[in-house]
XYZ file of C-alpha atoms in Angstrom:
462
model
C -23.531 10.847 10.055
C -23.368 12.787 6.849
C -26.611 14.203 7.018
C -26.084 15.145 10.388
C -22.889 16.680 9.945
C -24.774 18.896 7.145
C -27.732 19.841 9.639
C -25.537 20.519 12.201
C -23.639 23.019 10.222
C -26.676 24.282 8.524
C -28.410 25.146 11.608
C -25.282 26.908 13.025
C -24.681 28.904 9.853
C -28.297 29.970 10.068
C -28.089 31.492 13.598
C -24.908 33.553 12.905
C -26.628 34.794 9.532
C -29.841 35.783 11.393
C -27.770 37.415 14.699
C -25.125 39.477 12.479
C -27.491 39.959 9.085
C -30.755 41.654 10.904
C -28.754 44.037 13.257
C -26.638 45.160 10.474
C -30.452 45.182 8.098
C -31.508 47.544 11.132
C -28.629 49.673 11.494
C -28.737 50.309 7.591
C -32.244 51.219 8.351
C -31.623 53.854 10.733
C -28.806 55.312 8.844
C -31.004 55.929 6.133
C -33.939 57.759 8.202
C -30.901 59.562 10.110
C -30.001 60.908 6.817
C -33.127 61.684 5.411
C -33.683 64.139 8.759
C -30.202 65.515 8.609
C -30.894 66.927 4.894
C -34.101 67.807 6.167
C -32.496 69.880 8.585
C -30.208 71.639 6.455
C -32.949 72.416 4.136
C -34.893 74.176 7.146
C -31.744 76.015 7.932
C -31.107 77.446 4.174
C -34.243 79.646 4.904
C -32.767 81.037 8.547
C -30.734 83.581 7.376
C -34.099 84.944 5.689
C -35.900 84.764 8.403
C -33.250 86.799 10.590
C -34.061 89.625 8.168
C -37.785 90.290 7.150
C -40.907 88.507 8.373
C -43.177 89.925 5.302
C -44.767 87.041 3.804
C -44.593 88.663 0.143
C -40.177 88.342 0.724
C -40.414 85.208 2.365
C -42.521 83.345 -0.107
C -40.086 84.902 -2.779
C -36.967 83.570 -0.400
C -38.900 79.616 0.153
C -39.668 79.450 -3.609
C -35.862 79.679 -4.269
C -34.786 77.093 -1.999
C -34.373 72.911 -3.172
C -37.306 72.323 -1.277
C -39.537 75.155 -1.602
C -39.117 74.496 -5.132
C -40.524 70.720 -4.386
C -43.264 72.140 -2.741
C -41.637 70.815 0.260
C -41.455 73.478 2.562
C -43.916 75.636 4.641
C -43.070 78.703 7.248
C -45.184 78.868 9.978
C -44.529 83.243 11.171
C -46.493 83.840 14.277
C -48.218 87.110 15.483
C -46.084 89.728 15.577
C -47.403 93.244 17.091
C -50.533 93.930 14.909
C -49.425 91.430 11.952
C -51.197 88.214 12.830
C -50.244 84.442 12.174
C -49.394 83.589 8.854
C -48.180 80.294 7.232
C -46.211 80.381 3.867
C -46.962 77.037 2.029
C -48.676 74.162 2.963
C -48.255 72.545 6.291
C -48.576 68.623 6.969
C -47.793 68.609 10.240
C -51.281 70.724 11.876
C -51.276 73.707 13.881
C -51.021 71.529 17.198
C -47.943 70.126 16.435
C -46.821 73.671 15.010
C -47.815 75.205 18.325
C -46.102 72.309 20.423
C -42.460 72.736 18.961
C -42.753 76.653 19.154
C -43.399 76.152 22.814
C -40.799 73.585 23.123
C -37.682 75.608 21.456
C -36.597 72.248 19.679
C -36.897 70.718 16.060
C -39.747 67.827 16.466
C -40.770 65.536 13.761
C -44.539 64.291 12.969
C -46.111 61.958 11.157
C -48.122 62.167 7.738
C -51.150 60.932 7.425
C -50.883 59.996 3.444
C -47.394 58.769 4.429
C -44.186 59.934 4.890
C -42.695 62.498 7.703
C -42.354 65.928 8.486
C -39.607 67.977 10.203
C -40.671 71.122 12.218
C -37.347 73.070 12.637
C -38.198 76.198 15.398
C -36.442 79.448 14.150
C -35.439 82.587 16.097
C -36.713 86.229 14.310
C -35.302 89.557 14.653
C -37.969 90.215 17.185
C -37.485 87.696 19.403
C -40.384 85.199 18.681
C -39.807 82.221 17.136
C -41.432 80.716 13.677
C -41.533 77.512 12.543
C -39.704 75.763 9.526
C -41.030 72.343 8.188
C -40.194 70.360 5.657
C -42.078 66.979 4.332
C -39.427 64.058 4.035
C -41.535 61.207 2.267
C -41.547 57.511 3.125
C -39.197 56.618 -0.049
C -36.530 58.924 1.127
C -36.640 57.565 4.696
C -36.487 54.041 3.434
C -33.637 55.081 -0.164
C -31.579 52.437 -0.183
C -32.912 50.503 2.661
C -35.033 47.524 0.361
C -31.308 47.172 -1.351
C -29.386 46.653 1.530
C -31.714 44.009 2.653
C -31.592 42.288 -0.472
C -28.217 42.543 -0.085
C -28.177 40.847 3.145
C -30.087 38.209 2.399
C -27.965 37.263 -0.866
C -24.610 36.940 1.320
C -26.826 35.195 4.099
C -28.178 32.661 1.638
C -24.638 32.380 -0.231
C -22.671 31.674 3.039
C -25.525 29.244 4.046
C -25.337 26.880 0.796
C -21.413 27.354 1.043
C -21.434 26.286 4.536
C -23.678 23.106 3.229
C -21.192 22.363 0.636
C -18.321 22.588 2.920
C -19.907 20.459 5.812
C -20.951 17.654 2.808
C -17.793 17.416 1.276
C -16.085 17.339 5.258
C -19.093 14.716 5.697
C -18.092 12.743 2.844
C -14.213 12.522 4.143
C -15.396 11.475 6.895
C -17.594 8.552 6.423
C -16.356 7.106 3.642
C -13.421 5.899 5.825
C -15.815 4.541 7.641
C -17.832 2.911 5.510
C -14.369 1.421 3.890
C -13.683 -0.208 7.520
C -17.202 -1.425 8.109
C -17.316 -2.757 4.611
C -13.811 -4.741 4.928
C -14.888 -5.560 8.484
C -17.914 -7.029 7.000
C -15.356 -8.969 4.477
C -13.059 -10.334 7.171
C -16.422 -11.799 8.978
C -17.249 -13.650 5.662
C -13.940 -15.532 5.393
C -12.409 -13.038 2.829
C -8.909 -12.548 4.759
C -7.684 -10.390 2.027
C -9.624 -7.355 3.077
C -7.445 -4.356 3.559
C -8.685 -0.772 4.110
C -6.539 2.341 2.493
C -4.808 4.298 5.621
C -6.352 7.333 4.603
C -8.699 10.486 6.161
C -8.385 11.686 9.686
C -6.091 10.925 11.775
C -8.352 8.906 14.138
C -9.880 7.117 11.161
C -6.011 6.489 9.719
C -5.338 5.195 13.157
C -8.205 3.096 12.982
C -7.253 1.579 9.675
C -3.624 0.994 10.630
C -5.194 -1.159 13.747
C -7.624 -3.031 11.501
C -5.010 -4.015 8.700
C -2.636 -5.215 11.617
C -5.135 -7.281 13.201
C -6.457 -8.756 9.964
C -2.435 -9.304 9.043
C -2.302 -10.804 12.387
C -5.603 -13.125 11.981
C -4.112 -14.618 8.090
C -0.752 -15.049 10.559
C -2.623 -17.162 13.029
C -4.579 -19.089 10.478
C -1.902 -19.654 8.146
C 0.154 -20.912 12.199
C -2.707 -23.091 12.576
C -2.648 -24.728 9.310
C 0.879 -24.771 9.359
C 0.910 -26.712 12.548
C -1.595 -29.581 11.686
C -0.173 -29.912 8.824
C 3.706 -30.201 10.649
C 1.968 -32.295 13.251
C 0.095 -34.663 10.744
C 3.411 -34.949 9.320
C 5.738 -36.275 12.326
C 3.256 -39.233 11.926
C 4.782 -40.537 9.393
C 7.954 -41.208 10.943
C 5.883 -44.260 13.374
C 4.258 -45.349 9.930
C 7.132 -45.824 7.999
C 8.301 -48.037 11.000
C 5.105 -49.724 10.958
C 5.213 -50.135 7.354
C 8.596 -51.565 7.469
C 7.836 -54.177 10.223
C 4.590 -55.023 8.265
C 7.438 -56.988 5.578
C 8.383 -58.955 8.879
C 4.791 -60.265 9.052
C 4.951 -63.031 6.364
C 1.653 -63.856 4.422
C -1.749 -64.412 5.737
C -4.718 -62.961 5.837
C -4.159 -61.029 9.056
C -0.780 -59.638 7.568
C -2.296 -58.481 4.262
C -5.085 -56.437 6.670
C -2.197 -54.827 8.983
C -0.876 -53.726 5.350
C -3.827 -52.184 4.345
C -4.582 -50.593 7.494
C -1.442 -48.999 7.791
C -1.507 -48.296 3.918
C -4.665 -46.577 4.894
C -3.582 -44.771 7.480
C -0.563 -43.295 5.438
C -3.404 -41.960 3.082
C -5.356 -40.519 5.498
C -2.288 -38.849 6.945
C -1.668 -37.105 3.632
C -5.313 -36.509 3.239
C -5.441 -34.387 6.774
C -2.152 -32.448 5.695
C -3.162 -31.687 2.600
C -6.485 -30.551 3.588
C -4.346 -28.619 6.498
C -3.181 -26.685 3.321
C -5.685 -25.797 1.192
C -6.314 -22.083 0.639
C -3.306 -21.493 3.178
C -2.747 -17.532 3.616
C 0.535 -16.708 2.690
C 2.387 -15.931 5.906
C 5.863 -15.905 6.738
C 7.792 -18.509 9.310
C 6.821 -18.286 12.655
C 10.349 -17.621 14.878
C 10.220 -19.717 18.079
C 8.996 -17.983 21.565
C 11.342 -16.109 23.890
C 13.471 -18.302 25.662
C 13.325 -21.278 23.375
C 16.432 -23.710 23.072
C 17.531 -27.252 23.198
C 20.706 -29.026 23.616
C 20.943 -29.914 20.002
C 23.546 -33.252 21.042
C 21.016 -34.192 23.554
C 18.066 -34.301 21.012
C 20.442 -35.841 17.982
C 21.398 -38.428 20.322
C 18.050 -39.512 21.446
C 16.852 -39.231 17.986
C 19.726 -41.422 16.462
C 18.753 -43.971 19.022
C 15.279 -44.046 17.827
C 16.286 -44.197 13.863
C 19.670 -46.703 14.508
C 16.875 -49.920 15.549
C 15.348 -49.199 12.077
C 18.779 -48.842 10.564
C 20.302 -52.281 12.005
C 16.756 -54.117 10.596
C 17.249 -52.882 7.333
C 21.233 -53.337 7.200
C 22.049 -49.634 7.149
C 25.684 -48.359 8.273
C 25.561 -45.233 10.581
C 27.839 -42.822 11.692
C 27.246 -40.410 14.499
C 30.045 -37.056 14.832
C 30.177 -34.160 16.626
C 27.233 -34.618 19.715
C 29.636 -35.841 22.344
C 29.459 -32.192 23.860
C 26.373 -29.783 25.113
C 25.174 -27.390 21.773
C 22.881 -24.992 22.668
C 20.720 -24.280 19.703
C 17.840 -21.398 19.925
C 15.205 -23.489 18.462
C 12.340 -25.609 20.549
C 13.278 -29.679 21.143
C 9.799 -30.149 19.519
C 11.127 -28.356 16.461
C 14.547 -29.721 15.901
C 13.326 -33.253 16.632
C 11.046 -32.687 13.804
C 13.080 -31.307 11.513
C 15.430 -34.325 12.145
C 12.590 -37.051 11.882
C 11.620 -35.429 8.625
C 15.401 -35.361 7.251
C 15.894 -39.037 8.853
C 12.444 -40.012 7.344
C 13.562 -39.282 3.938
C 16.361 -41.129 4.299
C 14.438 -44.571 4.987
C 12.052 -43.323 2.633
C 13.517 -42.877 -0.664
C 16.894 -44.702 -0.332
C 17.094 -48.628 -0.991
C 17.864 -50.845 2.249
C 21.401 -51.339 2.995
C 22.021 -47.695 2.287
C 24.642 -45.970 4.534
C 24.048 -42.244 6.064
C 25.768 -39.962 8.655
C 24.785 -37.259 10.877
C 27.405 -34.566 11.518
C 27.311 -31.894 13.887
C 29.604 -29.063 13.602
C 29.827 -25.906 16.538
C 31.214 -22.504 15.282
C 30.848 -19.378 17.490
C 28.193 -17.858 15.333
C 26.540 -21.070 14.066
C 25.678 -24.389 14.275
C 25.649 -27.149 11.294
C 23.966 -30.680 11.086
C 25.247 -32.475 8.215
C 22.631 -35.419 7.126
C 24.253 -36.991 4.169
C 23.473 -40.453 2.604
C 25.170 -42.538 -0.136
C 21.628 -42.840 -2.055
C 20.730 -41.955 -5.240
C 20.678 -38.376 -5.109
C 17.660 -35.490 -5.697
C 15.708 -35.477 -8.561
C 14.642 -32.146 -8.630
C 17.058 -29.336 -6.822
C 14.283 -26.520 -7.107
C 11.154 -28.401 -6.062
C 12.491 -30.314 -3.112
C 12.207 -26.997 -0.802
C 9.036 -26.194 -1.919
C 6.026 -26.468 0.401
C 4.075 -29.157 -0.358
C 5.160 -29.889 -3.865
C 4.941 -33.431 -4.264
C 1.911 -33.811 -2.683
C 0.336 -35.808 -5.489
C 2.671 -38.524 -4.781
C 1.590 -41.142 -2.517
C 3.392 -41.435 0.392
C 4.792 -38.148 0.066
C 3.124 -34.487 1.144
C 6.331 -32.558 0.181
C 6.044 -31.124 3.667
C 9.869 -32.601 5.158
C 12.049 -30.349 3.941
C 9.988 -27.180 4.387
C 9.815 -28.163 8.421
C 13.619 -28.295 8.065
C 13.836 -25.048 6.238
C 11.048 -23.637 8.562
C 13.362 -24.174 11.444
C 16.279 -23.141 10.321
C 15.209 -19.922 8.861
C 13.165 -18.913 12.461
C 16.671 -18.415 13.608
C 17.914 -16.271 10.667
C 19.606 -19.380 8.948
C 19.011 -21.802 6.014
C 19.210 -24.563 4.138
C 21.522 -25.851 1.592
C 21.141 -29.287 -0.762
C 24.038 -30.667 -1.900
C 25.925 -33.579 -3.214
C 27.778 -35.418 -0.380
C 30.796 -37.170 0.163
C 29.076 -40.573 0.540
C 28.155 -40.276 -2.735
C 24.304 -39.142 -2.091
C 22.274 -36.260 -0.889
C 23.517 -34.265 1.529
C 20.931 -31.868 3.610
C 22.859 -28.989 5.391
C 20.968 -27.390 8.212
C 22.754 -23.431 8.879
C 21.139 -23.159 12.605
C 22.588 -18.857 13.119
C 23.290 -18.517 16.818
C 23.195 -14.505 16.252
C 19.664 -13.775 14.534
C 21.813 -12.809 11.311
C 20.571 -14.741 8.267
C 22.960 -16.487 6.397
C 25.119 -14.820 3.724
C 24.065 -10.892 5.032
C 20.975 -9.155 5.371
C 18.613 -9.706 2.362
C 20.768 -12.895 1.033
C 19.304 -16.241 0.014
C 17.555 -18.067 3.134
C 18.006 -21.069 0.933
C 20.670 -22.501 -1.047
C 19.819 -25.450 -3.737
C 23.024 -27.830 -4.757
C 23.739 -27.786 -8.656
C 23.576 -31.411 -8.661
C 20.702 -33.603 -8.763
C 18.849 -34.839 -6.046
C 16.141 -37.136 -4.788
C 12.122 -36.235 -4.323
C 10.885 -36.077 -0.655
């Protein structure tokens, strides 16, 4: 495209030199022959006044011999028979008596050709007596052409300069042009191989800007996908474990034996693989942000706390867990997916059964304010270990049994509708999880504020 570009513009520059430069070469040309003649002419007329006066050759070669060109050997008279004087020529002609005889009979100044080069001006003049002689003067080639070979030259420099400037102007116009290009091939090339961290600088023409702006949106939009994708069977891998750690519960129920020791290990197992296919899920994640939930999403957050509780309270009652239940005995309309919140509540609920001895009490609390809704989950356990880790995606996933994934589906949620969460130390003595659900789309504590909030006091590892 370069190259092109510079041909292009090369052969353009060319014609305009070639139609502008040779007329103007030509013109300069005839304005130098034009006023070689005209001196000519005035040369021829210098002797007139001469010639108005005397015709005796003796006076007039006196009178030519005085003149610029008679001087130069440049002039000749032609007189021609006048009563019983005959012809007579004063200097040298050039021209030949034909030509001499041909512009007395025309009246009118006539020019001729030289044979050893060069031109000459025949300039008819009236006499006293009414004939007419003849005036010529040589002009040679050099004066015809003075100046002309310089002009050219001329030409032909500003021709040539305007040619290589014109190159140098379409290269460098070349060059801003395709190396935007070549900048979005080469990161298109990138994003093929797998390297999702190709950007290309919005830079160069507008169309080329535009078409960097669309190629850094769509690659920002393929790392959002991917990193969605991961996210989500990684999430989904997760809500697994909430049917394992029910079947690894009942699996105490089974006594000894052979058979009971395999159901062990196979659920074992499958606990491993679990954290196996999440933590795969999350290797080499893109950074991305949290994916909001899709237009019209919602849930009657009672309705799914309920049906949830129900689920969780059979467990409870096995393991001789107290539960109390406050605040879902009327509709709450949350903006968040069932899917979601029943997640986010298996993973808070999971923990609880997870890392808190049997026997344990917890609570779920629901509290409705206009702008907000908050679900309490607090337990009389031991507490968090670590404050800052617990919210961290995926940070104890070198602990078996735990991927560290829980509490970042819990934050996840929350924060897709502008809210957070906080960690805490709760009245039953434990951990307590607060979920800030905004009903508004305004995050928590003011635009830019903390999406989370970590407790001061210590807390359990999820």
């Amino acid at each position: 495209m370069r190259w092109a570009l510079v041909k292009v513009c090369l052969a353009v520059t060319a014609m305009v030199v070639v139609a502008f430069a040779v007329p103007l070469g030509l013109v300069v040309q005839e304005m130098a022959s034009d006023r070689a003649f005209s001196n000519a002419e005035r040369q021829a007329a210098t002797i007139g006044p001469t010639l108005s006066i005397t015709t005796d050759p003796a006076q007039l070669r006196k009178a030519v011999e005085t003149t610029q060109m008679g001087a130069a050997g440049r002039m000749a008279v032609h007189l021609p028979a006048i009563g019983d004087s005959p012809p007579a020529d004063i200097g040298d002609g050039w021209a030949g008596e034909r030509v001499v005889t041909e512009t007395r009979r025309m009246g009118r100044a006539t020019t001729a050709t030289v044979p050893g080069g060069g031109s000459a001006l025949l300039q008819p003049t009236a006499l006293g007596s009414g004939d007419i002689a003849v005036v010529e003067i040589l002009v040679p080639e050099s004066e015809v052409s003075n100046g002309v070979t310089t002009a050219w030259a001329v030409l032909a420099g500003v021709g040539l300069a305007l040619i290589v400037g014109s190159v140098g102007v379409a290269d460098r116009l070349g060059a801003r042009l395709v190396r935007p290009a070549e900048r979005l091939a080469d990161a298109a090339h990138q994003l093929g191989e797998g390297r999702l961290g190709a950007r290309v600088p919005e830079d160069g023409p507008k169309e080329l800007r535009s078409a960097a702006v669309a190629f850094n949106a769509m690659a920002d939009q393929v790392v959002q996908l991917l990193a969605n994708e991961r996210e989500l069977a990684a999430d989904l891998s997760h809500r697994l474990r909430t049917p394992l750690t029910v079947l690894r519960l009942n699996t105490a129920s089974l006594g000894d034996g052979p058979a009971a020791e395999q159901t062990r290990a196979a659920v074992e197992q499958l606990e491993r693989e679990v954290d196996t296919i999440i933590r795969t899920a999350r290797e080499q994640r893109p950074a991305t942000g949290p994916a909001g939930p899709g237009p019209g999403a919602g849930c009657d957050a009672s309705e799914v706390i309920r049906d949830r509780m129900a689920f969780w309270s059979a467990l409870a009652e096995d393991e001789g867990r107290e539960v109390r239940l406050a605040g879902v005995d009327r509709t709450v309309r949350i903006p968040i997916a069932r899917p979601e919140l029943a997640a986010a509540l298996d993973a808070m609920l999971g923990n609880v059964f997870r890392h808190t001895p049997e026997g344990t009490p917890f609570a779920v609390d629901v509290h409705d304010t206009p702008d907000a809704v908050i679900v309490l989950v607090s337990d009389a356990g031991p507490g968090i270990a670590d404050p800052d880790a617990a919210l961290r995606r995926g940070n104890d996933g070198g602990r078996d049994g735990s991927t560290g994934l829980g509490l970042d589906i819990v934050r996840r949620v929350a924060e897709s509708t502008g809210g957070d969460v906080r960690l805490g130390r709760s009245v039953l003595g434990g951990t307590e999880i607060r979920v800030w659900i905004a009903l508004d789309g305004r995050t928590r504590g003011g635009p830019g504020g903390p999406r989370v909030r970590r407790g001061r006091r210590k807390r359990r590892g999820v």
